[in-house]
Every structure is written in C-alpha cells, then in structure tokens.
Coordinates of C-alpha atoms in Angstrom, one line a residue:
M1 CA 115.8 104.2 65.1
V2 CA 112.9 105.3 63.4
I3 CA 112.7 109.0 62.6
P4 CA 110.2 109.8 59.3
G5 CA 111.7 110.3 55.9
L6 CA 110.7 111.9 52.4
L7 CA 112.5 111.0 49.4
V8 CA 111.8 114.2 46.9
A9 CA 112.1 111.8 43.5
A10 CA 110.5 112.9 39.4
P11 CA 110.4 110.7 36.7
R12 CA 113.5 112.4 34.6
S13 CA 116.4 114.0 35.0
S14 CA 115.7 118.5 35.5
S15 CA 112.5 118.1 36.9
G16 CA 113.1 120.0 39.8
K17 CA 114.0 118.2 42.5
T18 CA 116.9 120.1 43.5
T19 CA 114.8 123.3 43.7
V20 CA 112.0 121.1 45.5
T21 CA 114.2 119.5 47.9
L22 CA 116.1 122.7 49.4
A23 CA 112.9 124.7 49.5
L24 CA 111.3 122.5 51.6
M25 CA 115.0 121.4 53.8
R26 CA 114.6 125.5 54.6
A27 CA 111.0 125.8 55.7
L28 CA 110.8 123.3 57.3
R29 CA 114.1 124.7 59.5
R30 CA 112.8 127.5 59.6
R31 CA 109.6 125.9 62.0
G32 CA 112.6 125.1 64.1
L33 CA 112.8 121.2 63.1
R34 CA 115.9 119.6 62.7
V35 CA 116.2 118.8 59.0
R36 CA 119.1 116.3 58.0
G37 CA 119.5 115.7 54.4
A38 CA 120.9 112.5 52.1
K39 CA 121.1 112.0 48.5
C40 CA 120.3 109.2 46.3
G41 CA 122.9 108.4 44.5
P42 CA 127.0 109.2 43.3
D43 CA 126.5 112.6 43.7
Y44 CA 129.2 114.6 45.8
I45 CA 127.9 118.6 45.2
D46 CA 124.4 117.9 46.2
P47 CA 125.0 117.8 49.6
A48 CA 127.2 120.8 50.3
F49 CA 123.9 122.4 49.4
H50 CA 121.4 120.1 52.0
Q51 CA 124.4 120.8 54.2
T52 CA 123.9 124.9 54.1
A53 CA 119.7 124.7 53.4
T54 CA 119.4 122.8 56.9
G55 CA 122.9 123.4 59.4
E56 CA 123.2 119.9 59.1
P57 CA 125.6 117.3 57.4
S58 CA 124.0 115.7 54.0
V59 CA 125.0 112.0 53.4
N60 CA 124.9 110.0 49.7
L61 CA 122.6 106.6 50.0
D62 CA 124.1 103.7 46.8
S63 CA 122.1 101.1 47.1
F64 CA 124.5 99.6 44.4
A65 CA 127.8 100.6 45.1
M66 CA 127.6 100.2 49.2
P67 CA 126.5 97.0 50.8
G68 CA 123.6 96.8 53.0
S69 CA 125.6 96.6 56.2
L70 CA 127.5 100.3 54.9
L71 CA 123.9 101.5 53.5
D72 CA 122.6 101.0 56.9
A73 CA 125.0 102.7 59.0
V74 CA 124.9 105.8 56.4
A75 CA 121.2 106.1 56.7
G76 CA 121.9 105.7 60.9
L77 CA 123.5 108.9 60.3
A78 CA 121.3 110.7 58.2
M79 CA 118.5 109.9 60.9
A80 CA 120.6 110.6 63.9
D81 CA 119.2 113.5 65.8
A82 CA 116.8 114.2 63.2
D83 CA 113.2 115.0 63.4
V84 CA 112.5 114.4 59.7
V85 CA 114.9 113.0 57.1
I86 CA 114.2 114.9 53.6
A87 CA 116.2 112.6 50.4
E88 CA 116.5 113.8 47.7
G89 CA 116.8 111.7 44.6
S90 CA 118.7 111.8 41.1
M91 CA 117.7 110.9 38.1
G92 CA 114.3 109.2 37.5
L93 CA 112.9 107.3 40.4
F94 CA 113.4 104.0 38.7
D95 CA 116.2 104.8 36.5
G96 CA 119.5 102.3 37.7
I97 CA 121.6 99.2 36.5
V98 CA 120.3 96.2 35.8
A99 CA 121.0 94.1 38.7
R100 CA 118.7 92.4 41.7
E101 CA 115.5 94.2 43.5
G102 CA 117.0 96.5 46.2
A103 CA 120.7 97.2 44.7
T104 CA 120.1 99.0 41.2
G105 CA 120.7 101.8 42.2
A106 CA 117.8 103.4 41.9
N107 CA 116.4 106.2 44.1
A108 CA 113.3 103.8 44.6
D109 CA 115.4 101.1 46.8
I110 CA 116.2 104.0 49.2
A111 CA 112.6 104.6 49.6
A112 CA 111.5 101.1 49.8
R113 CA 114.4 100.0 52.2
Y114 CA 113.8 103.1 54.6
G115 CA 109.9 102.9 54.1
W116 CA 109.9 106.7 52.9
P117 CA 106.9 108.1 50.8
V118 CA 107.8 110.0 47.9
I119 CA 107.0 113.3 46.8
L120 CA 106.8 113.1 43.1
V121 CA 108.0 116.7 41.3
L122 CA 106.3 116.7 38.5
D123 CA 107.4 119.3 35.7
V124 CA 104.3 120.6 33.8
S125 CA 105.7 122.4 31.2
G126 CA 104.3 121.4 27.9
A127 CA 101.7 119.1 29.4
A128 CA 98.6 119.1 31.5
Q129 CA 96.2 117.0 31.9
S130 CA 98.6 114.0 30.4
A131 CA 101.2 114.6 33.6
A132 CA 98.8 112.5 35.5
A133 CA 99.4 109.7 33.3
V134 CA 102.7 109.7 33.9
A135 CA 102.2 110.4 38.0
L136 CA 99.9 106.9 37.8
G137 CA 102.7 105.1 36.2
C138 CA 105.5 106.0 38.7
A139 CA 102.6 104.8 41.2
R140 CA 102.0 101.8 40.1
Y141 CA 105.1 100.8 38.7
D142 CA 106.7 99.7 41.8
P143 CA 104.7 98.0 44.7
R144 CA 107.4 98.5 47.2
I145 CA 107.0 102.2 47.1
K146 CA 104.4 104.6 48.1
I147 CA 104.0 108.3 46.5
A148 CA 102.3 110.2 48.7
G149 CA 101.6 113.0 46.5
V150 CA 103.2 115.4 43.9
V151 CA 104.5 118.7 43.7
L152 CA 104.1 120.8 40.7
N153 CA 106.6 122.4 39.0
K154 CA 107.1 125.1 36.2
V155 CA 103.5 125.8 36.0
A156 CA 102.7 128.2 33.3
S157 CA 99.3 129.8 34.9
P158 CA 96.5 129.9 37.2
R159 CA 94.4 127.7 34.2
H160 CA 97.7 125.5 33.9
R161 CA 97.5 124.6 37.1
R162 CA 93.9 124.3 37.1
L163 CA 94.3 121.2 34.0
V164 CA 96.8 119.4 35.8
E165 CA 94.8 119.2 38.8
T166 CA 92.2 117.9 37.5
G167 CA 93.8 114.9 35.8
L168 CA 95.3 114.1 38.9
A169 CA 92.2 114.2 40.9
R170 CA 91.0 111.9 38.4
I171 CA 93.6 109.2 39.3
G172 CA 93.6 110.1 43.1
I173 CA 97.0 111.6 43.5
P174 CA 96.9 114.3 45.8
V175 CA 98.8 117.5 44.9
L176 CA 100.5 119.3 47.6
G177 CA 101.8 122.4 46.1
A178 CA 102.7 124.5 43.3
L179 CA 106.0 126.0 42.2
M180 CA 105.3 128.5 38.6
R181 CA 107.9 129.4 36.1
D182 CA 110.4 130.6 37.2
A183 CA 113.8 130.6 35.5
S184 CA 115.2 132.7 38.3
L185 CA 115.1 129.9 40.6
A186 CA 117.3 127.7 38.7
L187 CA 121.0 127.4 40.9
P188 CA 124.4 128.1 38.5
E189 CA 125.4 125.6 36.6
R190 CA 129.1 123.8 35.0
H191 CA 129.8 120.8 33.5
L192 CA 129.7 118.3 36.3
G193 CA 126.1 120.0 37.5
L194 CA 125.9 122.5 40.3
V195 CA 128.2 125.4 40.8
Q196 CA 129.4 124.2 44.1
A197 CA 128.3 125.6 47.7
R198 CA 131.2 127.3 48.4
E199 CA 131.4 128.8 45.4
T200 CA 127.7 130.0 45.3
G201 CA 128.1 133.5 47.0
D202 CA 124.1 134.0 47.6
L203 CA 123.5 131.1 48.8
D204 CA 121.9 131.8 51.6
L205 CA 119.4 134.5 50.1
R206 CA 118.8 131.6 47.6
L207 CA 117.5 129.3 49.9
D208 CA 115.5 132.3 52.0
R209 CA 113.7 132.6 48.8
L210 CA 113.0 129.0 47.6
A211 CA 111.6 128.6 51.6
D212 CA 109.4 131.7 50.9
L213 CA 108.3 130.2 47.5
A214 CA 107.6 126.9 49.9
E215 CA 105.6 129.2 52.7
A216 CA 103.2 130.2 50.2
G217 CA 103.0 127.2 47.3
L218 CA 103.5 124.1 49.3
D219 CA 101.1 122.5 51.9
L220 CA 104.0 121.8 54.6
D221 CA 101.5 120.7 56.9
A222 CA 100.6 117.6 54.8
I223 CA 104.4 117.4 53.8
L224 CA 105.1 116.7 57.1
A225 CA 102.4 114.4 57.8
A226 CA 102.8 112.4 55.2
A227 CA 106.4 111.9 56.3
S228 CA 107.6 107.8 57.9
S229 CA 109.9 104.9 58.2
T230 CA 110.1 101.6 58.6
G231 CA 113.7 102.4 60.4
I232 CA 116.6 100.7 59.9
P233 CA 116.9 96.6 59.2
H234 CA 118.4 94.6 61.9
G235 CA 121.9 93.7 61.3
E236 CA 125.8 94.3 61.2
T237 CA 126.7 98.3 60.2
F238 CA 129.5 99.2 59.1
L239 CA 131.4 102.6 58.3
P240 CA 135.0 102.9 56.0
R241 CA 137.9 102.7 57.4
P242 CA 140.7 105.4 57.2
P243 CA 143.8 104.7 54.7
G244 CA 145.8 106.3 57.6
Q245 CA 145.8 107.9 61.4
R246 CA 146.8 111.6 60.2
I247 CA 145.3 112.5 56.7
A248 CA 146.6 115.4 54.9
I249 CA 143.7 116.4 52.4
A250 CA 143.8 118.9 50.0
S251 CA 140.2 121.6 49.9
D252 CA 139.6 124.1 47.9
S253 CA 137.6 124.8 45.0
A254 CA 140.0 122.7 43.1
F255 CA 139.8 119.8 45.3
S256 CA 136.1 119.3 47.0
F257 CA 134.7 116.2 45.8
L258 CA 135.0 114.1 48.9
Y259 CA 131.9 111.8 50.1
P260 CA 131.0 112.4 53.3
H261 CA 130.7 109.0 54.3
L262 CA 134.2 108.8 53.9
E263 CA 135.2 111.6 56.2
I264 CA 132.8 110.5 59.2
G265 CA 134.0 107.0 58.9
W266 CA 137.7 108.1 59.0
R267 CA 136.7 110.3 61.7
R268 CA 134.9 108.2 63.6
A269 CA 137.2 105.4 63.2
G270 CA 140.2 107.8 65.0
A271 CA 141.7 109.5 61.9
E272 CA 142.6 113.2 62.1
L273 CA 141.8 114.8 58.5
V274 CA 144.2 118.0 57.9
A275 CA 142.7 120.3 55.2
F276 CA 145.3 121.9 52.7
S277 CA 144.7 123.9 50.4
P278 CA 146.8 124.2 46.5
L279 CA 145.1 126.5 45.4
A280 CA 146.2 128.8 48.5
D281 CA 150.1 127.1 47.8
E282 CA 149.9 125.4 50.7
A283 CA 151.8 122.4 51.3
P284 CA 150.5 118.7 53.4
A285 CA 151.9 118.6 56.6
P286 CA 154.4 116.8 57.1
D287 CA 153.7 115.1 60.1
C288 CA 150.9 113.5 58.2
D289 CA 151.1 109.9 56.9
V290 CA 148.5 109.7 54.4
C291 CA 147.8 112.5 51.6
W292 CA 144.6 112.2 49.9
L293 CA 143.6 114.7 46.8
P294 CA 140.3 114.5 46.1
G295 CA 137.8 115.4 43.0
G296 CA 136.8 118.8 42.2
Y297 CA 138.1 121.3 39.2
P298 CA 141.4 121.8 38.6
E299 CA 140.9 122.0 34.6
L300 CA 139.7 125.3 35.9
H301 CA 142.7 126.3 37.7
A302 CA 145.6 124.7 36.4
G303 CA 147.3 128.1 35.5
T304 CA 147.1 128.5 39.2
L305 CA 148.1 125.2 40.1
A306 CA 151.0 125.1 37.9
Q307 CA 152.4 128.3 39.9
A308 CA 152.1 127.1 43.3
H309 CA 155.7 126.1 44.3
T310 CA 155.2 125.3 47.6
F311 CA 152.4 122.7 46.8
R312 CA 154.6 121.4 44.3
H313 CA 157.6 120.8 46.2
G314 CA 155.7 119.9 49.4
L315 CA 153.9 117.1 47.5
R316 CA 156.6 115.4 46.0
S317 CA 158.7 115.8 49.2
F318 CA 156.0 114.2 50.9
S319 CA 155.6 111.4 48.1
E320 CA 159.4 110.2 48.9
T321 CA 158.2 108.3 52.1
K322 CA 154.1 108.3 52.3
S323 CA 151.1 107.4 50.6
V324 CA 149.7 110.2 48.1
H325 CA 146.2 109.2 46.3
G326 CA 144.3 111.2 44.1
E327 CA 140.6 110.7 43.0
C328 CA 139.6 112.2 39.2
G329 CA 141.1 115.9 39.6
G330 CA 143.5 115.0 42.3
Y331 CA 144.3 112.1 39.8
M332 CA 145.5 114.8 37.1
V333 CA 147.0 117.4 39.4
L334 CA 149.5 113.8 39.8
G335 CA 150.2 113.6 36.4
K336 CA 152.3 115.1 33.8
S337 CA 150.4 117.8 32.7
I338 CA 146.6 118.9 32.2
E339 CA 145.4 120.7 28.9
D340 CA 143.0 123.3 29.6
A341 CA 139.5 124.4 28.0
D342 CA 141.8 126.7 25.5
G343 CA 144.4 123.6 24.3
I344 CA 146.8 125.5 26.8
T345 CA 149.3 122.4 28.6
H346 CA 150.4 123.5 32.1
P347 CA 152.0 121.4 34.0
M348 CA 151.3 119.0 36.8
L349 CA 153.7 117.1 39.6
G350 CA 154.7 114.5 37.2
L351 CA 154.5 111.6 40.4
L352 CA 151.9 109.4 37.5
P353 CA 152.7 109.2 34.1
V354 CA 149.4 110.1 32.7
S355 CA 148.6 113.5 31.0
T356 CA 145.3 114.7 30.7
S357 CA 142.9 116.9 28.3
Y358 CA 139.6 119.1 28.9
R359 CA 140.2 120.8 25.6
A360 CA 139.1 117.0 23.9
R361 CA 135.7 116.4 26.0
R362 CA 134.2 113.5 26.1
L363 CA 131.5 112.2 29.2
H364 CA 132.9 109.6 31.0
L365 CA 130.0 108.5 33.5
G366 CA 129.3 105.1 34.9
Y367 CA 129.9 103.4 38.4
R368 CA 133.1 101.1 38.4
V369 CA 134.8 98.1 40.1
A370 CA 138.0 97.6 40.5
T371 CA 140.4 94.9 41.8
L372 CA 143.5 96.5 42.5
I373 CA 146.5 95.0 41.3
A374 CA 148.8 95.6 44.1
D375 CA 149.1 96.3 47.9
G376 CA 148.3 99.9 48.4
V377 CA 146.7 102.9 50.4
L378 CA 143.2 101.4 49.1
G379 CA 144.1 97.7 50.1
Q380 CA 145.5 94.6 49.7
A381 CA 145.9 93.3 45.7
G382 CA 142.5 91.6 45.0
G383 CA 141.1 93.6 47.4
R384 CA 137.1 95.0 45.4
L385 CA 136.1 98.9 45.6
V386 CA 133.3 100.5 43.8
G387 CA 133.1 103.6 42.8
H388 CA 131.6 105.7 40.5
E389 CA 133.4 108.0 37.5
F390 CA 131.9 111.4 36.6
H391 CA 134.2 113.7 34.0
Y392 CA 135.2 115.1 30.6
A393 CA 138.7 114.9 30.5
S394 CA 140.5 112.6 29.2
E395 CA 144.0 110.6 28.9
I396 CA 146.0 111.9 26.5
T397 CA 148.8 108.9 27.2
P398 CA 148.8 105.5 26.6
P399 CA 147.2 103.5 28.5
P400 CA 148.6 101.7 31.5
S401 CA 150.7 98.2 31.5
R402 CA 149.7 96.2 34.4
D403 CA 152.8 97.0 35.8
E404 CA 152.1 100.3 37.1
A405 CA 147.9 100.0 36.5
L406 CA 146.2 100.8 39.8
A407 CA 143.1 98.4 39.0
E408 CA 141.1 96.4 36.5
V409 CA 138.2 97.8 36.2
T410 CA 134.7 96.4 34.9
D411 CA 130.9 98.7 34.8
A412 CA 128.3 97.7 37.3
E413 CA 127.3 95.1 35.0
G414 CA 130.2 93.2 34.6
M415 CA 131.7 94.6 31.2
A416 CA 135.2 94.9 31.3
Q417 CA 136.7 98.1 31.2
G418 CA 140.7 97.0 31.3
L419 CA 142.9 98.2 33.4
A420 CA 142.9 101.7 35.2
G421 CA 144.7 104.5 37.1
H422 CA 148.2 104.2 38.1
R423 CA 150.4 103.8 40.4
R424 CA 154.5 104.8 40.9
G425 CA 156.4 104.5 44.1
H426 CA 154.3 105.5 47.2
V427 CA 152.0 107.4 44.7
T428 CA 148.3 106.3 43.1
G429 CA 146.1 107.5 41.5
S430 CA 142.4 107.0 39.1
F431 CA 139.6 108.4 37.6
F432 CA 137.1 107.1 39.8
H433 CA 135.8 108.3 42.9
L434 CA 136.0 105.7 45.7
I435 CA 132.6 105.0 47.3
A436 CA 132.9 101.5 49.3
A437 CA 136.0 99.1 50.0

C-alpha cells in the first residue's frame, strides 16, 4: 500500500500546526479528494477535529508507545481507501525521548518511516529573515526526512512576508503559502488542550473559513504535488485485542478520550461497543461483560455525576460480577470523591480507594511503561503496557500498597515512578491512558 502523504510539523509547539492541518484537510476535501488524517504522538483530542474536517476517521501514530507491528497496522488504517494522508505533528518536529533511532516518539520518526515529506509551519511573528535559519536547521538536522517547503503563519503584512521570503530564497526552501496574523483563527482551548470537537458548536463554520483561507493563501497544487510515500514496511501487523466481547463504554463530554486505534481494533476483532452517557444518568447495559470508563473532563461535571443516581447504582451493580476499568478521568470517577476547582468535594462511586483534587492542580505529563501486578481485564500479571499521562488533577489519598496497586510504573527512559493505579474486586483504574499492550 503506497498512498501519498505529508506531515505538517513545526520547530516548536504553538506554531499553528493544527490551524494549517485543518485548513489543508478541509480545502483538499472540497476538491473531492478522500483525505485521511493522523496525529503523531499521544493526543486523543485532535483526531476528532481531523474527522470533522475530512469526514473520515483519524488515528494516532506513536513511534515510542507502539511497536512496529502495531504502528504499521495503524498507519495502514490511515492509508486505507485514501487519496492522500495529512498527518499532524505534536510539539516540535524532533522532540521526543532519549531512545534508539526510530523509536523516540518524535514526529520525524513517522515522516522517516513512511517517507512522508514535511510541510514546516513557521510562526514568523517577531522574526523575518531569521526564520530561514530555523528552517535550514530543521532541513539539515535529520537526513532521514525531507522538508518539502514551509507555510508561514502569523504574517503581519505584505512587507513582512517579503522579508521572510527573502531569507528562505537564500537557502532554497520553497514557500508554499502564508496565513496572516488573525487571533480569530484560534480554536477555543481549556486545560488539556482544545475544547473537544463535539463541544465546539460552530466547528463546521470554522473549518469552512479555514478552507477559504487555504484556498486563498496556500499553493494547494504544489502541496499536493509534494505528497509522497515509501509505503508501509513489510512484516506482520496487529491491532489491539478487546478486553471483552460486549463492551460498555462511557461516552459523553465527561468521558471521551479513547484512542481511535483501540476502538477500531476492538471492533475488528468482533467486539461490540455499547455506548452510554453517565452525564445523561445512563448505566452500562447489564448484558455487557466489560465496562470501560475513558478519560475526559469529570472535574468539570463532578456535580452532575454525583447526582446521576441511575449511573451510580447501575455501575456498582455491574461491578459486583463483571470487570470495570477507568482511565484518568474514569479512574477519578471510580474513586471516593473529586474536589473541583472551587474546592467543593463531590462524592463519586467509591469502588476504588482514591480521592482526587482538581483544585490542587499540578501537571502530570509523560509516557508510562506499566508492569501489571495481578491478572485482570488489562492482561496477566507481569504483562507490560505502554501508555501516557496528561492531567492536572492529583491524588490526595495515600499511594497504593502493592496489594491494591494496579501496576509498577516507569517513565519512558526507565526511571521508576513507583506503584500506580488501584484494583479492588473486579474494578481497576489508573491515571495513564493505554496505547499498547
């Protein structure tokens, strides 16, 4: 399978990658192309925006967390029936962990593995010819990748653009278009990133405006012509196996952070996914054999969840005989209580001996490698899981003992992080989001 693709990346975060990516996706879809999206790294919010922009599912590609056989299977999903793949980077183009080449989690690993040229987004606010030096450094830093050209973002004026282009002409890197400085282009954000696609009521209007700007300001023909691929390396591939045959999945504004490749893998293995909404006071279907509570924003809806009596009673009854697992926000709800930003404590399900606080905010961020302590819905004792944490809430109860902890955890470089998560009866949970087992 050789489907042409491009990676939209930048030298650093907050350069405008998402803006350019969504503008490209929507504009190319207008041309009648079947565009598929992908997000480099452990981001569970942006793929939903890609799906809205393209009308097609988007996936995550992670060179650290995914073994090659899984990474290639997920890349195959991105390429399936597509005319072009537009992948969006995260952080800076080369930012990742210290690891062997090709397994650092950096955007560049993905571009190199699949032969996707890079469209480099340059935020040129506060710079002119010096932007060319940054682009030149990116072009020369890693010989595995090719910079197809740059898109200038936050251009102040026609004169500013001429100055920037003068520098880029000197080093021979083509300019594939520009977007003027416009604060109204920014999508609304909150503490974990963009406000979710399902909560952005005017998202289609915003995407159409971005497509208008792409058609006016970007050389779409040149960008399409630059797309290419070396295809997927030959070898065995696999998608994740489901935790059960019929899986109840919490799904609403409080529970939505489920990686697409997990859901697709579960369905392809024959599992049935049955959605329910705790915010609508719905309980998991009693004929399911597993209940999964993804992450999300329970700290913003703690009062509603505390009063969701059907949900609370139904999930407690379900857990008496069947497996329940919570990730991050789901873990918080399975605990005893959540303290919100105003310092109000809301009772939760009490199925796990943990209380959390969003008032005591502290960033927890990074890959996690977990070794399971006991058999459970995630696998057998000694099984190795790779995931990612990104949350501001903190546990305010004592750390778990080995008798009740879910796993022993290290960071991506093998530094011990201690015991993590909890298990009690049929119920398990932790703050990290599973990517691969």
